[in-house]
Coordinates of C-alpha atoms in Angstrom, one line a residue:
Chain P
X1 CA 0.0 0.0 0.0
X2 CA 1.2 3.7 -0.8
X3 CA 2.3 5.8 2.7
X4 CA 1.0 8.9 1.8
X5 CA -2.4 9.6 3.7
X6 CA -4.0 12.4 2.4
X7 CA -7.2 12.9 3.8
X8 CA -7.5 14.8 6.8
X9 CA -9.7 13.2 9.7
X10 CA -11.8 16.4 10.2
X11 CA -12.8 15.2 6.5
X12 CA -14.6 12.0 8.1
X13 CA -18.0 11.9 6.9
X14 CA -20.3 9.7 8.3
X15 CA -22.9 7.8 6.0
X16 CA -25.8 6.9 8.1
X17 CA -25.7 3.5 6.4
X18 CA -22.9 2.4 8.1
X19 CA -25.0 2.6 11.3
X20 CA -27.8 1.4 10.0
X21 CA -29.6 0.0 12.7
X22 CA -29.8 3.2 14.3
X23 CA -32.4 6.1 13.6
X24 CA -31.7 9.9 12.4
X25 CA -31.5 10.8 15.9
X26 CA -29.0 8.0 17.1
X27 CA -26.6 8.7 14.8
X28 CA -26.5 12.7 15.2
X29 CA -25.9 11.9 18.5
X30 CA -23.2 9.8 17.5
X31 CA -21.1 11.9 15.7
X32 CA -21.6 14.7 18.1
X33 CA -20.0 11.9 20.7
X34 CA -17.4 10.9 18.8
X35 CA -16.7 14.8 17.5
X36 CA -17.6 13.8 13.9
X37 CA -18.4 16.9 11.8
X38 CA -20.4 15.9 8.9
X39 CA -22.8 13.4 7.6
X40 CA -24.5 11.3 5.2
X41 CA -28.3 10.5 5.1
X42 CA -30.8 8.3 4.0
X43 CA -34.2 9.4 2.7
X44 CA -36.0 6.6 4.8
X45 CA -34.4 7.4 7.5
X46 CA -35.3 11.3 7.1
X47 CA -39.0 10.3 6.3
X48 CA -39.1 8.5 9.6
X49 CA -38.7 11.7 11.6
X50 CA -40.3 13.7 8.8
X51 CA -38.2 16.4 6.7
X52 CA -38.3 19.5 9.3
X53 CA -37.3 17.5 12.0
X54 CA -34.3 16.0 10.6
X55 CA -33.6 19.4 9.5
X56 CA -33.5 21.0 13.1
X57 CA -31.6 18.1 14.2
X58 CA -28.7 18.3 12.1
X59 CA -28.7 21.9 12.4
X60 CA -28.9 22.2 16.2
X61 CA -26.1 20.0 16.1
X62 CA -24.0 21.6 13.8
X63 CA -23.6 18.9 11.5
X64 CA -22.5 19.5 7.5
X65 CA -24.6 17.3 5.1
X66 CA -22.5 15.8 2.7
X67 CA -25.0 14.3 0.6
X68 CA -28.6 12.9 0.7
X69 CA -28.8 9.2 -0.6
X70 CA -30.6 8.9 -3.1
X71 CA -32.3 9.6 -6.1
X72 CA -32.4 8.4 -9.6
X73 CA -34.0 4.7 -10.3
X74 CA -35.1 6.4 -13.7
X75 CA -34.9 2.5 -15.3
X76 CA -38.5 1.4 -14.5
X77 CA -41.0 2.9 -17.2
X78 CA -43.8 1.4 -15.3
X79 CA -43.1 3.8 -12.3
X80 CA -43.0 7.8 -12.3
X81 CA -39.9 8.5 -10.8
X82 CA -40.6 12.3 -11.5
X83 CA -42.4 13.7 -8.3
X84 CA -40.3 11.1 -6.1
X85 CA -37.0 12.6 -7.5
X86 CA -38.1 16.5 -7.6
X87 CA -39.2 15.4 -3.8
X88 CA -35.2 14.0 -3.7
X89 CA -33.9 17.6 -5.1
X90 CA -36.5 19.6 -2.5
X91 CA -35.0 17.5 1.1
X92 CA -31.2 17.9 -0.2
X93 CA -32.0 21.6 -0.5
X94 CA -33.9 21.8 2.8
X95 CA -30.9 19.6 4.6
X96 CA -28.6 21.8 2.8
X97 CA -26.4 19.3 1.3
X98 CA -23.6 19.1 -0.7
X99 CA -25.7 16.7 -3.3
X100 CA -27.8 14.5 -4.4
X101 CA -26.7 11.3 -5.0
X102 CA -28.0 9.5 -7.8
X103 CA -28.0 5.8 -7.8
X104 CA -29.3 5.4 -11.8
X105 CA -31.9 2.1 -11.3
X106 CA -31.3 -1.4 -12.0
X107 CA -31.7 -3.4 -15.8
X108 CA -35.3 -4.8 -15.7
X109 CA -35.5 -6.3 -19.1
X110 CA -32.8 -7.0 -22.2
X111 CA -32.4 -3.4 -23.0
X112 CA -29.7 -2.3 -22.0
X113 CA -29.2 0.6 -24.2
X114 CA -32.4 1.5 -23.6
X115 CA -32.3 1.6 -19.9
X116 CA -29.3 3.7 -20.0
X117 CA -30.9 6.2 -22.2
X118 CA -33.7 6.4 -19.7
X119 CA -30.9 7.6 -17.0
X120 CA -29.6 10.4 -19.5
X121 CA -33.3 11.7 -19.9
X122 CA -34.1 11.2 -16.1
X123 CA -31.4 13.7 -15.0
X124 CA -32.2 15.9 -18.0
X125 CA -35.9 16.1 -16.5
X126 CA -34.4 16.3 -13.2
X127 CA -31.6 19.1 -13.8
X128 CA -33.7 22.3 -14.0
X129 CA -35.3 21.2 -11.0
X130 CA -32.2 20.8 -8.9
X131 CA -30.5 23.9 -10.5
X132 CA -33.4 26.3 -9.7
X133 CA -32.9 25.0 -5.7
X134 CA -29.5 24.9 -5.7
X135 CA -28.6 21.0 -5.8
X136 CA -25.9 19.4 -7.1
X137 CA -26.7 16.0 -8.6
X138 CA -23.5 13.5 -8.8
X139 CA -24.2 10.1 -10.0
X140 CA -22.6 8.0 -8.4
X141 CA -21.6 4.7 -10.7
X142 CA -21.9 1.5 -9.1
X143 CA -20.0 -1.7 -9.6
X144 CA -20.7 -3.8 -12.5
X145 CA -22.0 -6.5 -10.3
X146 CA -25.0 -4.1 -8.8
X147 CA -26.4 -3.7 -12.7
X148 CA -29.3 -6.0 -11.8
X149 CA -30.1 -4.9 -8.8
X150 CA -28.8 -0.8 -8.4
X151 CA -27.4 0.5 -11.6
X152 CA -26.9 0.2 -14.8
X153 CA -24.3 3.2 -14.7
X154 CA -21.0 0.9 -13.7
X155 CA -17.7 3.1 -14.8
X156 CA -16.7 6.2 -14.0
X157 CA -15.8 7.0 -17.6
X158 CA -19.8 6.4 -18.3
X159 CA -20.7 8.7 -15.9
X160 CA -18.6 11.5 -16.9
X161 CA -20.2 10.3 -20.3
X162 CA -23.3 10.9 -19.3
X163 CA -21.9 14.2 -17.5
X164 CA -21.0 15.5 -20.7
X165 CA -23.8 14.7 -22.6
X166 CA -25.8 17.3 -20.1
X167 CA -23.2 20.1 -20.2
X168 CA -21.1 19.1 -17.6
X169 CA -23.8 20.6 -15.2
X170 CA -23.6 16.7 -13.3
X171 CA -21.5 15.6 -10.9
X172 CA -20.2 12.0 -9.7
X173 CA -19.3 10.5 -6.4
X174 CA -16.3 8.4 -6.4
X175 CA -16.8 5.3 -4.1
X176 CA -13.7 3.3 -3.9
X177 CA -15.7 0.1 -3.5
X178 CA -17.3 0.7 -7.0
X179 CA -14.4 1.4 -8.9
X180 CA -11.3 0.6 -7.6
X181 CA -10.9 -2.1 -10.3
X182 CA -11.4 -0.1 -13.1
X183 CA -7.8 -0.2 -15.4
X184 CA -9.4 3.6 -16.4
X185 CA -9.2 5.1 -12.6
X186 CA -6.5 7.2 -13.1
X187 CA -7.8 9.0 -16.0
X188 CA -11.3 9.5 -15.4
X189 CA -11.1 10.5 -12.2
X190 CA -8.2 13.4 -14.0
X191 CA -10.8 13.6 -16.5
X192 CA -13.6 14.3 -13.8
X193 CA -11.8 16.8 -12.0
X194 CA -14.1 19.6 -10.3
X195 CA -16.8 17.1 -11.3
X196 CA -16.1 15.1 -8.2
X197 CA -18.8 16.0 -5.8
X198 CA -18.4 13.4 -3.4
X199 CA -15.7 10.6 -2.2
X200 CA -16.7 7.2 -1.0
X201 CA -14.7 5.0 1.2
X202 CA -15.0 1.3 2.2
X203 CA -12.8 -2.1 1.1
X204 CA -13.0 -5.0 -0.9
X205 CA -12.6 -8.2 1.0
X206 CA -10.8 -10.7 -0.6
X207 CA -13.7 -13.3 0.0
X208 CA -16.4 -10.8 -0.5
X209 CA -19.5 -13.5 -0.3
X210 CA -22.5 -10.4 -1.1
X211 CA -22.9 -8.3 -3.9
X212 CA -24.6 -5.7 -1.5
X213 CA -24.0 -6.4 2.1
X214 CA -20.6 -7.9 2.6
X215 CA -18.5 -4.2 2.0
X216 CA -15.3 -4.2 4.3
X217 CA -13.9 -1.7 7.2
X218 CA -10.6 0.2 5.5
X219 CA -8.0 -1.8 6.1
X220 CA -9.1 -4.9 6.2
X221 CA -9.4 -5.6 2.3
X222 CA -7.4 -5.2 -1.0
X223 CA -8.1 -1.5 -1.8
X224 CA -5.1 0.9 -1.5
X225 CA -7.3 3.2 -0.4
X226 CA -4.4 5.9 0.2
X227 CA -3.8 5.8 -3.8
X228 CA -7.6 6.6 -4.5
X229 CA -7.5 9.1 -2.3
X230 CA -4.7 11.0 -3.5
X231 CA -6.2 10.6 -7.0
X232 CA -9.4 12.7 -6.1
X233 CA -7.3 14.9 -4.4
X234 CA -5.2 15.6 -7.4
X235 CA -8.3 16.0 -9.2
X236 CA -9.2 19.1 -7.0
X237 CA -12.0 17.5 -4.4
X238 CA -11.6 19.0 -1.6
X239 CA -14.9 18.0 0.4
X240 CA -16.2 15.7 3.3
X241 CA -14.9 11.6 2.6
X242 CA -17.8 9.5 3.1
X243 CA -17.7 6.4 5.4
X244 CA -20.0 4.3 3.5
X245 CA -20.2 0.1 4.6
X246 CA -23.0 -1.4 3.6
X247 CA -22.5 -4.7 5.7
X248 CA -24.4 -7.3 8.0
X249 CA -21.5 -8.1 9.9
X250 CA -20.8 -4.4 10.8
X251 CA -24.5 -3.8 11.5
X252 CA -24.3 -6.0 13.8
X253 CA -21.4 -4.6 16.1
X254 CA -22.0 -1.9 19.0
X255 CA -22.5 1.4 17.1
X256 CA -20.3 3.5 19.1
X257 CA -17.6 0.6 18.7
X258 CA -17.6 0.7 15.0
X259 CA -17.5 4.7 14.8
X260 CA -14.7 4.3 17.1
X261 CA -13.1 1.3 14.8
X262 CA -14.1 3.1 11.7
X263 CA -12.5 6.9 12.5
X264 CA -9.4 5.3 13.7
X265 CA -9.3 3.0 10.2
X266 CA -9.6 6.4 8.6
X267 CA -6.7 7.8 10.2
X268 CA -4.8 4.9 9.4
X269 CA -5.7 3.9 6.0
X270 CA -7.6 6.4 3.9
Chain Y
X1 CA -34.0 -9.0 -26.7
X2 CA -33.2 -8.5 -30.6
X3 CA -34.3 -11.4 -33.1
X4 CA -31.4 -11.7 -35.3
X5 CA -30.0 -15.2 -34.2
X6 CA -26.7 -15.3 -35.2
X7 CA -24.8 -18.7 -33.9
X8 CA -25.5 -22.1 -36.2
X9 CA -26.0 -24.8 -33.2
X10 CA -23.5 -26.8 -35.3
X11 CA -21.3 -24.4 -33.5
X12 CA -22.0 -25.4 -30.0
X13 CA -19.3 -26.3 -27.7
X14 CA -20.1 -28.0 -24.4
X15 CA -17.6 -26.3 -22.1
X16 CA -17.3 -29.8 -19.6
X17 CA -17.6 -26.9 -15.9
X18 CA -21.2 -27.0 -17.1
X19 CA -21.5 -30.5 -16.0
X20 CA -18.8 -30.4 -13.6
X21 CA -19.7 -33.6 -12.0
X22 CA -18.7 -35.9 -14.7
X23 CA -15.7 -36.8 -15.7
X24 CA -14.2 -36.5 -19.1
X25 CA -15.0 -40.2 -20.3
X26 CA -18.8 -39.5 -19.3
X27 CA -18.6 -35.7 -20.8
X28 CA -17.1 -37.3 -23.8
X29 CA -20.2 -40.0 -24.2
X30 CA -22.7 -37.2 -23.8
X31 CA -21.7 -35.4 -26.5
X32 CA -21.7 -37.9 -28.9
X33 CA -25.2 -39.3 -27.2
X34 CA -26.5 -35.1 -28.2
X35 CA -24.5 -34.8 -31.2
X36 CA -22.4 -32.1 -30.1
X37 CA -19.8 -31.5 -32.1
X38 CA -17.1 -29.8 -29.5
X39 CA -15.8 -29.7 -26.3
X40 CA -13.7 -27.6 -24.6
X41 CA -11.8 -29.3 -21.4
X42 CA -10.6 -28.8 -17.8
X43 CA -7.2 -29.6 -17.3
X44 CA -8.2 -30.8 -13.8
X45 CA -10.5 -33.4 -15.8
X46 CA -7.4 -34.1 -17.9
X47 CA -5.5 -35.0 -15.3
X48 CA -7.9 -37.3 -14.1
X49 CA -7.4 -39.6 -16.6
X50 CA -4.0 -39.0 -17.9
X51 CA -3.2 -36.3 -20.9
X52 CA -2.5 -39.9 -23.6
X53 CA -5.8 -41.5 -22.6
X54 CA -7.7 -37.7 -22.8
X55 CA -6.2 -37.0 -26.1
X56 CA -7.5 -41.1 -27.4
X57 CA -10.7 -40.2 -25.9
X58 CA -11.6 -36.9 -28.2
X59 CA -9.7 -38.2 -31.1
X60 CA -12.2 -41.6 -31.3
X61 CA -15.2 -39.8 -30.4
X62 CA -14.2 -37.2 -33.2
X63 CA -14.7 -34.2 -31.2
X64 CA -13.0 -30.9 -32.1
X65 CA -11.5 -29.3 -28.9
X66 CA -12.5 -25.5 -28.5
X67 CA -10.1 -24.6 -25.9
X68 CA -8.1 -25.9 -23.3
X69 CA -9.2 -24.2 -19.5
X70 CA -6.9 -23.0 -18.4
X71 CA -3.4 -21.6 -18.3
X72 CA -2.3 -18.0 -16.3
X73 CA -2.7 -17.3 -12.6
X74 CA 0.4 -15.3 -13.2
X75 CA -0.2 -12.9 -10.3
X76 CA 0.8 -14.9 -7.4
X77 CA 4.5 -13.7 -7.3
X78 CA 5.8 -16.5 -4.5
X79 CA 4.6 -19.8 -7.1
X80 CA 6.7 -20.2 -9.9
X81 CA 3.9 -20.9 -12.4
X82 CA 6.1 -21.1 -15.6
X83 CA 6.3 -24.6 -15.7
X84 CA 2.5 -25.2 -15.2
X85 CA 2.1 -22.9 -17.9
X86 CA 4.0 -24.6 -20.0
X87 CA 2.5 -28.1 -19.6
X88 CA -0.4 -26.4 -19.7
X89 CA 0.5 -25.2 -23.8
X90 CA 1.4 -28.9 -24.3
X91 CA -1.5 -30.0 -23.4
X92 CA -3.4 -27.9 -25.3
X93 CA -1.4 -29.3 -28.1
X94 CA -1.7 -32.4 -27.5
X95 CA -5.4 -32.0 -27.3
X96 CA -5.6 -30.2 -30.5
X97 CA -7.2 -26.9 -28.8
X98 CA -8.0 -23.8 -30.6
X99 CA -7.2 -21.9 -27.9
X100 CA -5.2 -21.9 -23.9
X101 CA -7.9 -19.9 -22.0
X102 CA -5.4 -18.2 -19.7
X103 CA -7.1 -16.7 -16.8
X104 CA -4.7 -14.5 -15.4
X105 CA -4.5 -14.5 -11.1
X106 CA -6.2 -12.7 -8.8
X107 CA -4.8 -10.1 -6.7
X108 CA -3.5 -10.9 -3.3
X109 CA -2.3 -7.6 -1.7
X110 CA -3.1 -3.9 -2.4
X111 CA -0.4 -3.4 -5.5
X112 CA -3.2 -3.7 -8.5
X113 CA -0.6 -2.2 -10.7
X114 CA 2.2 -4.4 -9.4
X115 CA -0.4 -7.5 -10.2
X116 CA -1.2 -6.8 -13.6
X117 CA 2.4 -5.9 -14.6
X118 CA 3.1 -9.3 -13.9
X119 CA 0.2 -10.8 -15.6
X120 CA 2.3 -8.6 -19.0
X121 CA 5.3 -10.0 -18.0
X122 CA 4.1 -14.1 -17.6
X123 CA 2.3 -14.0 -20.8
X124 CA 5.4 -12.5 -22.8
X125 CA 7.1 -15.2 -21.4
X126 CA 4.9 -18.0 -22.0
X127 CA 4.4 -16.8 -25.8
X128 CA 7.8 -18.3 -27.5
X129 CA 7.0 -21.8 -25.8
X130 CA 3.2 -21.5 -27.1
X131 CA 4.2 -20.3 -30.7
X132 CA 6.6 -23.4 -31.0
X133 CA 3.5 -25.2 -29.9
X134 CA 1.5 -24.2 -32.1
X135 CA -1.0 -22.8 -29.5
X136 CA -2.9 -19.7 -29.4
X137 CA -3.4 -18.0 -26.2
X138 CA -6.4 -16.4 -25.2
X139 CA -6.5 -14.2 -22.1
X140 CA -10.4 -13.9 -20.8
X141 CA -11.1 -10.9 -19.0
X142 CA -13.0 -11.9 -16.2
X143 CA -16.0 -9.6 -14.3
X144 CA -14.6 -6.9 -12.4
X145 CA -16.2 -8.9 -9.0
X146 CA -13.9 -11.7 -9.3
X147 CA -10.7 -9.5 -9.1
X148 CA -9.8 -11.3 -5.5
X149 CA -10.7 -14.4 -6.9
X150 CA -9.4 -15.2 -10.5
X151 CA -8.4 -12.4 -12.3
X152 CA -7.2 -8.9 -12.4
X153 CA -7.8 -8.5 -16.0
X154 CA -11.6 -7.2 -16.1
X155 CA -12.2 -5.8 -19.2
X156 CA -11.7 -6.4 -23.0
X157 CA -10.2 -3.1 -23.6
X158 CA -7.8 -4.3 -21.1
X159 CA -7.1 -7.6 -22.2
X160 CA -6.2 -5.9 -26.0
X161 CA -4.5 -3.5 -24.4
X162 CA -1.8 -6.2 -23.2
X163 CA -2.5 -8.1 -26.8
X164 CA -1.3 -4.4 -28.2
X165 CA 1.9 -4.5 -25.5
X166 CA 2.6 -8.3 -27.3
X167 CA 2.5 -7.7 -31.0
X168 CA -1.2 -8.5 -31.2
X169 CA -0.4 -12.0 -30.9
X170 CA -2.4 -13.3 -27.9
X171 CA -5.9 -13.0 -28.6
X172 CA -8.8 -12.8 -26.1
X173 CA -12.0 -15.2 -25.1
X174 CA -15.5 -13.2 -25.2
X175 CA -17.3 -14.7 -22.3
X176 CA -20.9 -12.9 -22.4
X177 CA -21.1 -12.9 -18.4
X178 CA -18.1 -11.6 -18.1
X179 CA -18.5 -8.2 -20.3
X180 CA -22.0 -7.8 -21.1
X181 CA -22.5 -5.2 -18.7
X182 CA -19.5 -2.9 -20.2
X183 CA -20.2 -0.1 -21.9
X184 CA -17.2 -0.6 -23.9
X185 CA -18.3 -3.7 -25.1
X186 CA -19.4 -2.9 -29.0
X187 CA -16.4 -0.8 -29.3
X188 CA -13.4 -3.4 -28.1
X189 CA -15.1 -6.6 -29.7
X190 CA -15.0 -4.6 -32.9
X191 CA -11.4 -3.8 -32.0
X192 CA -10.6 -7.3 -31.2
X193 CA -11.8 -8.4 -34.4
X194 CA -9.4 -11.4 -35.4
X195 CA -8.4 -11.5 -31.9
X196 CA -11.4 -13.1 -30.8
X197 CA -10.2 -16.6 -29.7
X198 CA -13.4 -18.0 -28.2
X199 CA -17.1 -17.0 -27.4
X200 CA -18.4 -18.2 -24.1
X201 CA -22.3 -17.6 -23.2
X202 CA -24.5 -18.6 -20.1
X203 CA -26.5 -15.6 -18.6
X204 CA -26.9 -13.1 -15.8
X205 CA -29.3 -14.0 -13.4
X206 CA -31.3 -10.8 -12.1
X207 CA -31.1 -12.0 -8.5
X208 CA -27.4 -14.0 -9.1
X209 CA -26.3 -14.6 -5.3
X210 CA -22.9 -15.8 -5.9
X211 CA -19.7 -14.2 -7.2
X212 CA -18.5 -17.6 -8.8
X213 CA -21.2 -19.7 -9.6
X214 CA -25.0 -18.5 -9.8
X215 CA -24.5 -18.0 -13.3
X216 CA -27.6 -18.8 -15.1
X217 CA -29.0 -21.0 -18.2
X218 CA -29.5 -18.9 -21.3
X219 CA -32.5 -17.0 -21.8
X220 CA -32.7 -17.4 -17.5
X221 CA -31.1 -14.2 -17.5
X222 CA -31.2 -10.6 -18.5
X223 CA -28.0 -10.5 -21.3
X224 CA -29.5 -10.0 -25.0
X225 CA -27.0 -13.0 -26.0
X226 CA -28.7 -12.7 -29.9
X227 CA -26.6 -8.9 -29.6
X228 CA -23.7 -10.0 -28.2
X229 CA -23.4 -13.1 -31.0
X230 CA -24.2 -10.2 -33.2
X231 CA -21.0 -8.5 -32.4
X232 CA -18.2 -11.3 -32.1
X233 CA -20.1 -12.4 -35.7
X234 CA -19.5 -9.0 -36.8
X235 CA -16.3 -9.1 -35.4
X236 CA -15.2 -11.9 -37.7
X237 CA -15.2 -15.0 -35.4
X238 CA -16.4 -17.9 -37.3
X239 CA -15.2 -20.6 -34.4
X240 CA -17.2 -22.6 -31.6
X241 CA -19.1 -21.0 -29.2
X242 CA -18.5 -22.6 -26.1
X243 CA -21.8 -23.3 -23.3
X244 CA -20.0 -22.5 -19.7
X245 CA -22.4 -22.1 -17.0
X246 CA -20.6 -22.4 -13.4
X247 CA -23.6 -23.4 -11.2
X248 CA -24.5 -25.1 -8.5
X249 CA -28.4 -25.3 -9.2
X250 CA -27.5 -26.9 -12.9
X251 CA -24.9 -29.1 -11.3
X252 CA -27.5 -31.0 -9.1
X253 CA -29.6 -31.8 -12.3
X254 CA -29.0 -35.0 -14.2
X255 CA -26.4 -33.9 -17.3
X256 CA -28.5 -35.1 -20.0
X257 CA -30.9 -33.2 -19.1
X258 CA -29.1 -30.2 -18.3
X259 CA -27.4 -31.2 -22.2
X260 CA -31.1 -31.0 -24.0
X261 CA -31.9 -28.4 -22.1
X262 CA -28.8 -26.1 -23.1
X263 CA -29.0 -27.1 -26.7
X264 CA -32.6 -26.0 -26.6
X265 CA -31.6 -22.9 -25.6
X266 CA -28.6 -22.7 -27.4
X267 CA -31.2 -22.6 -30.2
X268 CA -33.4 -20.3 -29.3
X269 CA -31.2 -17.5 -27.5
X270 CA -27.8 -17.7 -28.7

């Protein structure tokens, strides 16, 4: 692994999923416990305290929102994704948070090409929205194992694709997790440069058993998490890092002990 | 899907993993039982009978031998796997194969670049001992999820990027599970064009719950195989198109009539 840590800990984001037995509330009071700046919600878990609460909470706490997870899904053309996404676009603004994240929506059927053109006129529909409240939307591209289930947008070289296609106006979040594979890192995260609205971190464990739920604390897998890192630095980001583990074993550790694991994995490793 | 079916079932391979509980004297009797045509072999199943009495085998049963699985695993840096490598090329002479499927190591630490540098540097020294052979060697990009498990070589413009560092002269194995998802894909098999060594279809199962072997029966699944035929056709491949579905549901069902069942849908989705 490379030696040079880049990321500062009073970068460390906390993505509510990582806790995500806990409620809104829970977790605020978690990272005010453990002195954690910023943070990462969920829509469910905003709807369960409704939209003004969650507001006051993160504000009386003094917490930064890095992003709100998530809209998008724009795959399904049996469902009207419209209202739910403009709803997406109206709780980012109200949480005032650095974006929207957009996880794109699964393949349902053998069209592929089709599907992904739904995407591109999804966030078309959805850009003046966000731009007249003052929301960045950053697609977030998933790993190619999640195209059946998540996304059908799996590179980052896609994204920015699709990123061009509207203008540039669209942002992407670079999860290590999703792309640390990818033998095009290097250059499309260069390529994205101020385009890179939000950093993702996590590892790959070498007998990953789950496409969804088996995501590993740094350090304990095969990215070199340091390298990524200085990557999206070089390209400019200089925003919150996301803490993002999607994982049953996790979930099922004492909360407080995996913030504590988690921030000092981030000292160590990201 | 698209209607143009492209692939003669006079071109069916059985790839033997498919029915991964039989042997190769039993694998050997069931093609001639269908009237398949080709085979392509495991060199564990080889071994099992001896490399003299596995060469007698397809030679009196007529078969053609599609490839030879497999060669590679270059990436583990405390094996010495040149010799393997190089039985592994006689072998596949020996057994008359089109192709050495070379599938190329997983990675083992957090150097990706260190990995794949020697997966460059194994094949370019493999390649004088498989010209005098007489064998072609065909790296196979595997899906970007089984990079800890098989392979650090995920996708085709990858692969032909390391046929470009070797004088074009390895070629590469289209396996549809393995790149279907890429967005890439019409692009580099249209590069690859007389590079294409091998085409290897089974499907994607929507809800596929295992990294290595959930893959599914074609026409189970959600890859437009009739598209991707499409494209290695266009490309210029003329050769076998091999039937390799790693799975534990299909290898609990009795291999004849997992062998009508994939010739059936050989026909009608390939």
């Amino acid at each position: 692994m490379t030696t040079e840590w880049t990321m500062d800990t009073a970068r460390l984001s906390l993505n509510q999923i990582t806790l995500n037995t806990l409620g809104l509330p829970e977790v605020v009071e978690i990272c005010e416990r453990h002195g954690i700046g910023s943070l990462a919600v969920w829509r469910d878990k905003v709807a369960a305290v409704g939209l003004d609460r969650a507001a006051a909470l993160v504000r009386s706490a003094g917490l930064h929102v890095s992003s709100v997870c998530r809209g998008g899904m724009f795959t399904d053309p049996t469902v009207d994704v419209r209202e739910e996404n403009r709803r997406a676009v109206e709780e980012a603004a109200a949480l005032g948070a650095d974006c929207l994240v957009l996880v794109c929506g699964p393949l349902l059927d053998h069209d592929l090409a089709a599907a992904r053109g739904r995407v591109h006129d999804g966030i078309a529909d959805l850009l003046p929205h966000a731009r007249a409240a003052g929301v960045r939307l950053a697609v977030e591209p998933l790993h190619p194992m999640m195209i059946s289930r998540r996304s059908v947008v799996n590179t980052l070289a896609q994204a920015l694709d699709l990123s061009d296609a509207l203008d540039g106006e669209v942002g992407v979040v670079v999860d290590a997790y999703h792309v640390w594979w990818d033998p095009e890192l290097d250059a499309q995260v260069a390529r994205a440069g101020r385009r890179v609205l939000g950093y993702h971190v996590s590892d790959w464990l070498p007998g990953t058993a789950d496409l969804l739920l088996d995501r590993g604390m740094m350090g304990d897998g095969l990215i070199d998490l340091p390298r990524v890192s200085r990557l999206v630095a070089d390209a400019g980001y200089t925003g919150p890092v996301e803490v993002e583990i999607l994982s049953t074993r996790w979930w099922a550790e004492d909360p407080d002990d995996v913030t504590r694991t988690l921030r000092k994995r981030f000292e160590e490793f990201v």
